[in-house]
Backbone as XML, in Angstrom:
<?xml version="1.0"?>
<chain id="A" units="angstrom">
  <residue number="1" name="UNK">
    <atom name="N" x="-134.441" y="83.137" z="17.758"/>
    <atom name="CA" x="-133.844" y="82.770" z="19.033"/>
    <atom name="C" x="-133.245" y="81.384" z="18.884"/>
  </residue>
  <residue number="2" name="UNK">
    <atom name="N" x="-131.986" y="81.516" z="19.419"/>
    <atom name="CA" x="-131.428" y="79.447" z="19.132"/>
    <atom name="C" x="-130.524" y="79.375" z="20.809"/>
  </residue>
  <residue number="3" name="UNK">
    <atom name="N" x="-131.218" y="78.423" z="21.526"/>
    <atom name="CA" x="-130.810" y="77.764" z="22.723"/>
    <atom name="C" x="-130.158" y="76.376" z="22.481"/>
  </residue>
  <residue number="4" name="UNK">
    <atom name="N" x="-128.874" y="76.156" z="22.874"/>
    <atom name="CA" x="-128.558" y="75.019" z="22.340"/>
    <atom name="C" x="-128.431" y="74.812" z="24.300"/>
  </residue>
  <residue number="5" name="UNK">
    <atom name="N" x="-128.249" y="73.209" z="24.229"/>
    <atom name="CA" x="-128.387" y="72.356" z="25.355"/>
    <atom name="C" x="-127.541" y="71.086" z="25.048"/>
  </residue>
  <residue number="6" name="UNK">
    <atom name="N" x="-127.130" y="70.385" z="25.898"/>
    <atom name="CA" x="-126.533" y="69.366" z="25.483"/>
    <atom name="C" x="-128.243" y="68.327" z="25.058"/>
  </residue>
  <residue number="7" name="UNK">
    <atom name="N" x="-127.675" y="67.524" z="23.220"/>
    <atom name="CA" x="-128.266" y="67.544" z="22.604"/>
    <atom name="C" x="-129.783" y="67.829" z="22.047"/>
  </residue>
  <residue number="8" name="UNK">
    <atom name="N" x="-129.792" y="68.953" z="22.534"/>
    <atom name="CA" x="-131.181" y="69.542" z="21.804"/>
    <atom name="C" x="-130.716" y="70.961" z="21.245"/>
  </residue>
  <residue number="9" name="UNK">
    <atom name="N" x="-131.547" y="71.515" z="20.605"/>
    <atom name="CA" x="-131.266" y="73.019" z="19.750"/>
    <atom name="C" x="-133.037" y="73.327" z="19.871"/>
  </residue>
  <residue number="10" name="UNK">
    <atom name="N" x="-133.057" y="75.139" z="20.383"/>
    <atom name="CA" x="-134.161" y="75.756" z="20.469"/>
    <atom name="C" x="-133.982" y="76.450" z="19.041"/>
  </residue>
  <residue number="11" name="UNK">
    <atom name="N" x="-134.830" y="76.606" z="18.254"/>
    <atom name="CA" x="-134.766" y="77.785" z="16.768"/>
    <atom name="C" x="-135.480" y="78.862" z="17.179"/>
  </residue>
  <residue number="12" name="UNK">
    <atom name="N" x="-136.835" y="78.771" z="17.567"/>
    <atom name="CA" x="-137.792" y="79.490" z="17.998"/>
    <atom name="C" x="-138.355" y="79.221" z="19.118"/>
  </residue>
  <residue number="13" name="UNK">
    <atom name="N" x="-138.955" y="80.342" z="19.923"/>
    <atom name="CA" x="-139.739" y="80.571" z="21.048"/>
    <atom name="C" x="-140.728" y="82.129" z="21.297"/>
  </residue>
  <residue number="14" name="UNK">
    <atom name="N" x="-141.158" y="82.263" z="20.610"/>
    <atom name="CA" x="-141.977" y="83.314" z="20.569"/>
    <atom name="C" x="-143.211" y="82.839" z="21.624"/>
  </residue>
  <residue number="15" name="UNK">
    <atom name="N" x="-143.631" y="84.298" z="22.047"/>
    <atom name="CA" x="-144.629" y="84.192" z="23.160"/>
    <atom name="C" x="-145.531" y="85.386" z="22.075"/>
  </residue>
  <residue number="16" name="UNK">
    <atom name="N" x="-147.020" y="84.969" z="21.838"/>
    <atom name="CA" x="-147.507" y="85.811" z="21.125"/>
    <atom name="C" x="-148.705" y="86.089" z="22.513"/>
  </residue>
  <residue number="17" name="UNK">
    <atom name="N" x="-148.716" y="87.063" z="22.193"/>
    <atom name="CA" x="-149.976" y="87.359" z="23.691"/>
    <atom name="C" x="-150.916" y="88.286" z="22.722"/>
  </residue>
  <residue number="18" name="UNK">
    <atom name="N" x="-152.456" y="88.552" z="23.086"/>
    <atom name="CA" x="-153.276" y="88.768" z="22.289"/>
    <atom name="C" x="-153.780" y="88.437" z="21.355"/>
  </residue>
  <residue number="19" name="UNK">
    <atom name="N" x="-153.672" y="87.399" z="20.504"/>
    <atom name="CA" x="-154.058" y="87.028" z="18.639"/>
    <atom name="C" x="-154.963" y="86.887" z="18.698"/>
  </residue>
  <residue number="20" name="UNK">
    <atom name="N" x="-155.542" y="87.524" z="17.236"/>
    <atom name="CA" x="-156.614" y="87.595" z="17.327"/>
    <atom name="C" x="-157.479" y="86.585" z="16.974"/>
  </residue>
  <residue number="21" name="UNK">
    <atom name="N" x="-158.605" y="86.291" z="16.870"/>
    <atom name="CA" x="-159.317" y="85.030" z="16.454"/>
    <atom name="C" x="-158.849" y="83.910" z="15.296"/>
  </residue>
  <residue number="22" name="UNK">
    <atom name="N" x="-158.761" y="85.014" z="14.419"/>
    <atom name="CA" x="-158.542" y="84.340" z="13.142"/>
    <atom name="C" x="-157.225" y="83.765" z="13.088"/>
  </residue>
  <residue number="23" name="UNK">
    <atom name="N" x="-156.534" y="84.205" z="14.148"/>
    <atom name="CA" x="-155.232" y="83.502" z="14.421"/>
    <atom name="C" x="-155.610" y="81.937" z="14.795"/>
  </residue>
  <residue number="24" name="UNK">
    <atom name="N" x="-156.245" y="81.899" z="15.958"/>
    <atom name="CA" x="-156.344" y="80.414" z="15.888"/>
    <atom name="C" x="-157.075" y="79.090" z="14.992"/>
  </residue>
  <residue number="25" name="UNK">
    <atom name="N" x="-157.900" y="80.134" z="14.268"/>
    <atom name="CA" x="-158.492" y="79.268" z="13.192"/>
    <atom name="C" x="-157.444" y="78.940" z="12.045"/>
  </residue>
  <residue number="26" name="UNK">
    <atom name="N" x="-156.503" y="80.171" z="12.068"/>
    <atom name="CA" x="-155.828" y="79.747" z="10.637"/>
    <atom name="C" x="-154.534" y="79.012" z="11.122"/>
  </residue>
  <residue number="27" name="UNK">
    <atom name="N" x="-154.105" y="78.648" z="12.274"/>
    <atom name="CA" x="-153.352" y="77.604" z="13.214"/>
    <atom name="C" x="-154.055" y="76.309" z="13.399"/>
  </residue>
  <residue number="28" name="UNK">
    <atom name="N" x="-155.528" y="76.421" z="12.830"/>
    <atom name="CA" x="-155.802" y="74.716" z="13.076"/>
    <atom name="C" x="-156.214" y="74.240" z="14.195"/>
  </residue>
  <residue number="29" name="UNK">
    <atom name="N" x="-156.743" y="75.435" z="15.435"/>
    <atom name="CA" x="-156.588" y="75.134" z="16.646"/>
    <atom name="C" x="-158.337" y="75.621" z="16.498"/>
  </residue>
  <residue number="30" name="UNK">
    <atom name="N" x="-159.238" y="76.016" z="15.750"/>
    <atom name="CA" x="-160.436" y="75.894" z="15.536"/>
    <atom name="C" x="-161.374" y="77.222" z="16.596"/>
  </residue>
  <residue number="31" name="UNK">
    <atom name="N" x="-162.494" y="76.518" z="17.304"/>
    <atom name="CA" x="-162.747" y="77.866" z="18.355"/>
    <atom name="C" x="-162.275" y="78.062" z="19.468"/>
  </residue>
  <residue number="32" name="UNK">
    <atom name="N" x="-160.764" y="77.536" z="19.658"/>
    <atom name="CA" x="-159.793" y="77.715" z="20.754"/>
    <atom name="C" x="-159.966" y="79.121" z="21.276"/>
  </residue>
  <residue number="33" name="UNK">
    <atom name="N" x="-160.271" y="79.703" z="22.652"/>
    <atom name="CA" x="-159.590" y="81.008" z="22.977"/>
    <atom name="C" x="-158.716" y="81.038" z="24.228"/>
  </residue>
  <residue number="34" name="UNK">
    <atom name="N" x="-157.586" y="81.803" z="23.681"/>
    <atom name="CA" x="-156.519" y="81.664" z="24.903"/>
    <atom name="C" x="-156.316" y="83.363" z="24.449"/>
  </residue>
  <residue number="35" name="UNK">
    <atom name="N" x="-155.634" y="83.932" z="25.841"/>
    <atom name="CA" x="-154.721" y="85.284" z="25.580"/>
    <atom name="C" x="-153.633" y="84.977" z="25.214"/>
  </residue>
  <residue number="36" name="UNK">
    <atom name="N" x="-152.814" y="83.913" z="25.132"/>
    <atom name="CA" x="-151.289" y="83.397" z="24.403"/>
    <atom name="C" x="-151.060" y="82.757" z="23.865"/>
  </residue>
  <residue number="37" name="UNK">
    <atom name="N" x="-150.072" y="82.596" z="23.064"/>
    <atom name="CA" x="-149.786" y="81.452" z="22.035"/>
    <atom name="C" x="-148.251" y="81.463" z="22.539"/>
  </residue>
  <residue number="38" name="UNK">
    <atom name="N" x="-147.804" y="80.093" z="22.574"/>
    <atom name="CA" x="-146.357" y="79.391" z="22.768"/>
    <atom name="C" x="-145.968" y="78.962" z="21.669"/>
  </residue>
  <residue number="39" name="UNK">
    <atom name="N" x="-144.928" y="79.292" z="21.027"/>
    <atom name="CA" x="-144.132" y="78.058" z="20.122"/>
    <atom name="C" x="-142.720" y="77.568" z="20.172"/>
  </residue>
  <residue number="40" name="UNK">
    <atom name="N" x="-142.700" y="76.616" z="19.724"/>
    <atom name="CA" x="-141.470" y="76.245" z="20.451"/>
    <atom name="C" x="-141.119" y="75.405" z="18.730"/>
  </residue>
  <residue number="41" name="UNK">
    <atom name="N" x="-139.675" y="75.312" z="18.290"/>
    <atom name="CA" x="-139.267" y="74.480" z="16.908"/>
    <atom name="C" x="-138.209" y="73.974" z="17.322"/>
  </residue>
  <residue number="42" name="UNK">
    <atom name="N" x="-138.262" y="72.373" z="18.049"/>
    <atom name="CA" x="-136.786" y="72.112" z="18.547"/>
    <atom name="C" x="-136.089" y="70.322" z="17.376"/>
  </residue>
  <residue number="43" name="UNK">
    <atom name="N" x="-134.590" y="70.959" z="17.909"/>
    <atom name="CA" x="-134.160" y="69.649" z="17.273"/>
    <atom name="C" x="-133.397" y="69.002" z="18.243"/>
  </residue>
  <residue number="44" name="UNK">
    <atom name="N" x="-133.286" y="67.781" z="18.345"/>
    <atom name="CA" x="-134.212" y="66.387" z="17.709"/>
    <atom name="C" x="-135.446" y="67.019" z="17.750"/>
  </residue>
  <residue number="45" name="UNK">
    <atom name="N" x="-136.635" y="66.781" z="17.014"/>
    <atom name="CA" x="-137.973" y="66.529" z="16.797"/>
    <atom name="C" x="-138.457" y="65.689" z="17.800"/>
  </residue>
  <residue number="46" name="UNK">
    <atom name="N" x="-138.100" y="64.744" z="18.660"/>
    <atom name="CA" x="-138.345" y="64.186" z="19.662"/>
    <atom name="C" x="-138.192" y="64.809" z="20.800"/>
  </residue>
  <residue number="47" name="UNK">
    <atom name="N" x="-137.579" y="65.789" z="21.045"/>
    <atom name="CA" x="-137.292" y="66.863" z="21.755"/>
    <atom name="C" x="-138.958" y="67.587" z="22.157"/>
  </residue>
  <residue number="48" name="UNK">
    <atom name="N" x="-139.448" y="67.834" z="21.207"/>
    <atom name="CA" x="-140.912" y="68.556" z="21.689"/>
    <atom name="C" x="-142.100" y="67.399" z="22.392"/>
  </residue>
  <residue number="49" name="UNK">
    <atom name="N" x="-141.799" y="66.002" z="22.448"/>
    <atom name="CA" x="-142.396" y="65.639" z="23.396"/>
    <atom name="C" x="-141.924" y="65.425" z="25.220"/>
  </residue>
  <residue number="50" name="UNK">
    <atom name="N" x="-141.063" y="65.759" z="25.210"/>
    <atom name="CA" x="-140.777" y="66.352" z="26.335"/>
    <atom name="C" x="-140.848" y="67.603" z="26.679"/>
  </residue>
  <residue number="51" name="UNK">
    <atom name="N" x="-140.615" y="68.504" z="26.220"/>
    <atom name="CA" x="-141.204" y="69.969" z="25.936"/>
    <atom name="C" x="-142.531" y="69.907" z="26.377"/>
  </residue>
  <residue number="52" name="UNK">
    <atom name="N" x="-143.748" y="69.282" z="25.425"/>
    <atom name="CA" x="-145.068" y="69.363" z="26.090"/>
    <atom name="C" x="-145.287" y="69.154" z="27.480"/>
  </residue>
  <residue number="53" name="UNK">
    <atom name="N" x="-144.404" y="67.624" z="27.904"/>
    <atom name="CA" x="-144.544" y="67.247" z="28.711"/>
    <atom name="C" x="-144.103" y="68.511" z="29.864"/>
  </residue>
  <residue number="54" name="UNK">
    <atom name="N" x="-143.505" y="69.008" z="30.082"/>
    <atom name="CA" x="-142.284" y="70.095" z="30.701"/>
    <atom name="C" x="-143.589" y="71.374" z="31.289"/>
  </residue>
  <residue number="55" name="UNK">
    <atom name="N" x="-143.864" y="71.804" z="29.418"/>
    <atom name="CA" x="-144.674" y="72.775" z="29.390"/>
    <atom name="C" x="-146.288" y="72.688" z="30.140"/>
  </residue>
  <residue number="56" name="UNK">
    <atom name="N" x="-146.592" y="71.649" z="29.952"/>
    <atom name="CA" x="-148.273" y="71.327" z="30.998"/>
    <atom name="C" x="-147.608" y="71.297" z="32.248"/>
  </residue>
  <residue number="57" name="UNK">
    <atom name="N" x="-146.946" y="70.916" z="32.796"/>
    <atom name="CA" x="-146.268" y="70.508" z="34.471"/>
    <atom name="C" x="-146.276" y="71.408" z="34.573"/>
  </residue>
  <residue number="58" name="UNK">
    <atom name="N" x="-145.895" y="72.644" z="33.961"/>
    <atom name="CA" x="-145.129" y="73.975" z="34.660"/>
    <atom name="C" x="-145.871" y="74.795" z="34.946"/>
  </residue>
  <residue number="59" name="UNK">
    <atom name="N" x="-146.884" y="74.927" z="33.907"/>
    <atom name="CA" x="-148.087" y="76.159" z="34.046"/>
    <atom name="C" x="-149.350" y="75.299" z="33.282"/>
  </residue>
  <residue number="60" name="UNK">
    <atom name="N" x="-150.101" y="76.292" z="33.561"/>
    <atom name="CA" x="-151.696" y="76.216" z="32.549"/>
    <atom name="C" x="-151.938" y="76.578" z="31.565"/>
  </residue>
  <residue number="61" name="UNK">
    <atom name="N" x="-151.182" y="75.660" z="30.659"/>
    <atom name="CA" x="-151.556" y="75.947" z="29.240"/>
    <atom name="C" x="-151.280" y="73.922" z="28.834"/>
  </residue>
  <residue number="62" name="UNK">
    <atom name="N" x="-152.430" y="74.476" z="27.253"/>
    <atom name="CA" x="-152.889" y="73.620" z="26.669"/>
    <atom name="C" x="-152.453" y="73.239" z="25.539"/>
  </residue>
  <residue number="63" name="UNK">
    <atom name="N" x="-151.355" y="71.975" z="25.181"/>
    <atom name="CA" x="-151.000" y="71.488" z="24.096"/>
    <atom name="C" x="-152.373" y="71.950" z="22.542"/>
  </residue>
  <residue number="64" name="UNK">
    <atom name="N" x="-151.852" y="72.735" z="21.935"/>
    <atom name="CA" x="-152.421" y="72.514" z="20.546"/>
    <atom name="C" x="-151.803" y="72.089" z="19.120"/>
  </residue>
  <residue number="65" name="UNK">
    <atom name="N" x="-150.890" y="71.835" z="19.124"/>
    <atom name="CA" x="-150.263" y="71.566" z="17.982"/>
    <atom name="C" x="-149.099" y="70.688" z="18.701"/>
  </residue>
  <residue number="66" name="UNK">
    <atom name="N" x="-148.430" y="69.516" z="18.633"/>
    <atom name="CA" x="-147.426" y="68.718" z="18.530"/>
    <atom name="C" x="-146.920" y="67.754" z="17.506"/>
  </residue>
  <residue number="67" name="UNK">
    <atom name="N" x="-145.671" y="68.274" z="17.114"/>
    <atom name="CA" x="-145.361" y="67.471" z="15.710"/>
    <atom name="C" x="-144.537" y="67.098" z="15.565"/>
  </residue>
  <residue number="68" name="UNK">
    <atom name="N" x="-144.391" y="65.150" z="15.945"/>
    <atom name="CA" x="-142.935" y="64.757" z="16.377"/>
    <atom name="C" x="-141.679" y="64.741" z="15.504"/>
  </residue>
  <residue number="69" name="UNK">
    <atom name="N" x="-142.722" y="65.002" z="13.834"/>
    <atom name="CA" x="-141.865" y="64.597" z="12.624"/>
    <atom name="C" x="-141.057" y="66.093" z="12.890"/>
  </residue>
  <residue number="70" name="UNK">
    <atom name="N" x="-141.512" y="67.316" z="12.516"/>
    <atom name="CA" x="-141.038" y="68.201" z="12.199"/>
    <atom name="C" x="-140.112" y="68.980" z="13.552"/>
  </residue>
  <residue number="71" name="UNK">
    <atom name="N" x="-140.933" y="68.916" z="15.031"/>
    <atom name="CA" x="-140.036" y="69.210" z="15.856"/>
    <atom name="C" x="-140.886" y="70.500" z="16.395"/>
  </residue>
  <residue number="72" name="UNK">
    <atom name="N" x="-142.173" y="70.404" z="15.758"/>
    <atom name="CA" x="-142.611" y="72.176" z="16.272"/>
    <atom name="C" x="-144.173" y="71.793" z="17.252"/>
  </residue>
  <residue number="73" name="UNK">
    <atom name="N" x="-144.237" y="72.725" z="18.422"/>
    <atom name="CA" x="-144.618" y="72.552" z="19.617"/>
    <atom name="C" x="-145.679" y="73.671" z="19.663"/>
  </residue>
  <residue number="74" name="UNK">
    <atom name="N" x="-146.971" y="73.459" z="19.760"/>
    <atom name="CA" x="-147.793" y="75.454" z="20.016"/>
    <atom name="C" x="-148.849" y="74.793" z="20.860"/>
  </residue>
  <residue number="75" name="UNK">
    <atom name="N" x="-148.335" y="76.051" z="22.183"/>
    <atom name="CA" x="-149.344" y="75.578" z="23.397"/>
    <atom name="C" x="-149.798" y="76.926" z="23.721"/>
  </residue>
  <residue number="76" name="UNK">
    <atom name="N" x="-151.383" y="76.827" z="24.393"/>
    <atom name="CA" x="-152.388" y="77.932" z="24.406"/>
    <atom name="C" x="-152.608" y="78.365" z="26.075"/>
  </residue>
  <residue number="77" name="UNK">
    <atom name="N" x="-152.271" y="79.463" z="26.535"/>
    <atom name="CA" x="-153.154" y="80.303" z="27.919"/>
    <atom name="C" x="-153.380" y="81.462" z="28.351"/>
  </residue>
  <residue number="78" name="UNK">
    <atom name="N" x="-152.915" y="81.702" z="29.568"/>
    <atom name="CA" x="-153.081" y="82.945" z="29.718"/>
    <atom name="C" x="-151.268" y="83.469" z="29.351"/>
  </residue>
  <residue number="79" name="UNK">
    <atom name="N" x="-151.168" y="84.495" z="29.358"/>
    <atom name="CA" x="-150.217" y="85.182" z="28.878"/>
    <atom name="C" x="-149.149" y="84.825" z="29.909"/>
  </residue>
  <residue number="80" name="UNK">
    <atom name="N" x="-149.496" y="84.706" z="31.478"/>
    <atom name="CA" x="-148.490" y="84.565" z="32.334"/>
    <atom name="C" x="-148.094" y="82.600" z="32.209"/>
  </residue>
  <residue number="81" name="UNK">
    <atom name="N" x="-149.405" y="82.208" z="32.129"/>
    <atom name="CA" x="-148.517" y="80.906" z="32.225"/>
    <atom name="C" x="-147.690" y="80.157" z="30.880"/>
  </residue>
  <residue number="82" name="UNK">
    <atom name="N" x="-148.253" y="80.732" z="29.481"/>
    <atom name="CA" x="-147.150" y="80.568" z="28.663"/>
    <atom name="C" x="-145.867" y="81.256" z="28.747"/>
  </residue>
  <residue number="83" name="UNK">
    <atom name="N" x="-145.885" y="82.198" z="29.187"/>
    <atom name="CA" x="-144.590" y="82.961" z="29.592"/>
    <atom name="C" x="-144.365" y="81.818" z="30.705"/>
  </residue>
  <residue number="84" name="UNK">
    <atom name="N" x="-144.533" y="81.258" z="31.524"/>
    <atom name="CA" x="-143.771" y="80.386" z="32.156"/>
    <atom name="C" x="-143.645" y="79.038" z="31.689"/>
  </residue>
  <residue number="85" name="UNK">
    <atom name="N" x="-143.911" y="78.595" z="30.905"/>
    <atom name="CA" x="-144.042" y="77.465" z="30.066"/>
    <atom name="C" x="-142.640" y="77.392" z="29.766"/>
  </residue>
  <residue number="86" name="UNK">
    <atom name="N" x="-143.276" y="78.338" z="28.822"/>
    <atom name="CA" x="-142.115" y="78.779" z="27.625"/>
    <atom name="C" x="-140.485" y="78.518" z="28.486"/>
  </residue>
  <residue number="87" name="UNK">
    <atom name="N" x="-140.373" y="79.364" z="29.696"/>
    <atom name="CA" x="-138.994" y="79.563" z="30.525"/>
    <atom name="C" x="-138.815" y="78.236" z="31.356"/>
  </residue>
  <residue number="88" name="UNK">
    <atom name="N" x="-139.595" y="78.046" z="31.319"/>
    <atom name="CA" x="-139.087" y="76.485" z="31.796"/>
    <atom name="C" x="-138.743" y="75.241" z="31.364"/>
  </residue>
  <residue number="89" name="UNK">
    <atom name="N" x="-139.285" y="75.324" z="30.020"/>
    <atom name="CA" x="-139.138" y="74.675" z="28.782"/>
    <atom name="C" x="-137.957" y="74.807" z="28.360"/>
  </residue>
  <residue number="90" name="UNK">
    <atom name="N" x="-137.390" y="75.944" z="28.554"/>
    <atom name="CA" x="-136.237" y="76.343" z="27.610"/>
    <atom name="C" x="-135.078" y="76.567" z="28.900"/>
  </residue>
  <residue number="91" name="UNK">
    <atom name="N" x="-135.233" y="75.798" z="30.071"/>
    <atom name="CA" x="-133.891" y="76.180" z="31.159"/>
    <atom name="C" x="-133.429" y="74.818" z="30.877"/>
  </residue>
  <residue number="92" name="UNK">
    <atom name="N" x="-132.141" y="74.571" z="30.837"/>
    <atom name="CA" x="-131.295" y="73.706" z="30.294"/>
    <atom name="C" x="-131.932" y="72.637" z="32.313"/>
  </residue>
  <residue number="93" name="UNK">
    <atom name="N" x="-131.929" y="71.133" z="31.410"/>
    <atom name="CA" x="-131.850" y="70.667" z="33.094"/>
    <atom name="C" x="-130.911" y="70.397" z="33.821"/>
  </residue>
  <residue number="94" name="UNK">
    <atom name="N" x="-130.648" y="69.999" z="34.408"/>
    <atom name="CA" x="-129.816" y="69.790" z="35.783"/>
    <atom name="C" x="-128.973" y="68.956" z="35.281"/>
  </residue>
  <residue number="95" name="UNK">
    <atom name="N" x="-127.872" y="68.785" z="35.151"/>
    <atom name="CA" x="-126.454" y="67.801" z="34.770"/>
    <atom name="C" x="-125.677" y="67.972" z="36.136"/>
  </residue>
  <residue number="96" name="UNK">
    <atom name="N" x="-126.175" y="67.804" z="37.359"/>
    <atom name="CA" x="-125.365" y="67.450" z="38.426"/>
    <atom name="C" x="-125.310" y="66.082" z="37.911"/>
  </residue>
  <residue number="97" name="UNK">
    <atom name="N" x="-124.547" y="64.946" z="38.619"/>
    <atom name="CA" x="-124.444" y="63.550" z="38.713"/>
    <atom name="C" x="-125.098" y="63.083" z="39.910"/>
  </residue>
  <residue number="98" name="UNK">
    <atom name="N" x="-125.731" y="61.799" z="39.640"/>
    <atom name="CA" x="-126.694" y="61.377" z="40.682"/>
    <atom name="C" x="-125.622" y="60.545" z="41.576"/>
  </residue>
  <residue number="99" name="UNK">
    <atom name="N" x="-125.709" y="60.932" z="42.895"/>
    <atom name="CA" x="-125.158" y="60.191" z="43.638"/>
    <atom name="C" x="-125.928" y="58.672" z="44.190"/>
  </residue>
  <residue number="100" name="UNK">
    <atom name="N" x="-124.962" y="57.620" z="43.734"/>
    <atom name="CA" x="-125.372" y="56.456" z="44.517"/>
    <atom name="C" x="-126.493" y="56.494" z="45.488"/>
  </residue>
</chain>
């Protein structure tokens, strides 16, 4: 998947719903349990700390992985609120002009 925005670029956004245990152990995320997994691989790499930021505001899910060098983002919940994470994360923002 590639979302471009004025200057940022989405590569990936997969919504994994169900994984199984060993998924989150071999992600580094230890005895984490969530029904979803978020990922997000954006450029700038500075880009995914706003992303996190975006992604906790929006729904209930839990930063597990943020990596400012590389640009890649994996946040943990229930299936509905990474699915809303995820879409809100990835809606281009608002470029009206601020009026005086």
């Amino acid at each position: 998947i590639q979302e471009h925005g004025p200057g940022r670029q989405v590569t990936l956004a997969p919504l994994i719903a169900s994984p199984q245990r060993t998924l989150f152990h071999n992600l580094g995320l230890g005895d984490r349990q969530a029904s979803a997994i978020g990922i997000l691989t954006i450029t700038p790499s500075e880009g995914v700390i706003i992303a996190a930021d975006i992604a906790t505001k929006a729904a209930a899910v839990e930063v597990g992985f943020l990596d400012r060098v590389g640009g890649s983002l994996l946040f943990t919940g229930d299936v509905a609120s990474v699915e809303a994470a995820l879409r809100t994360t990835l809606t281009p923002p608002c470029t009206t002009p601020l009026r005086p």
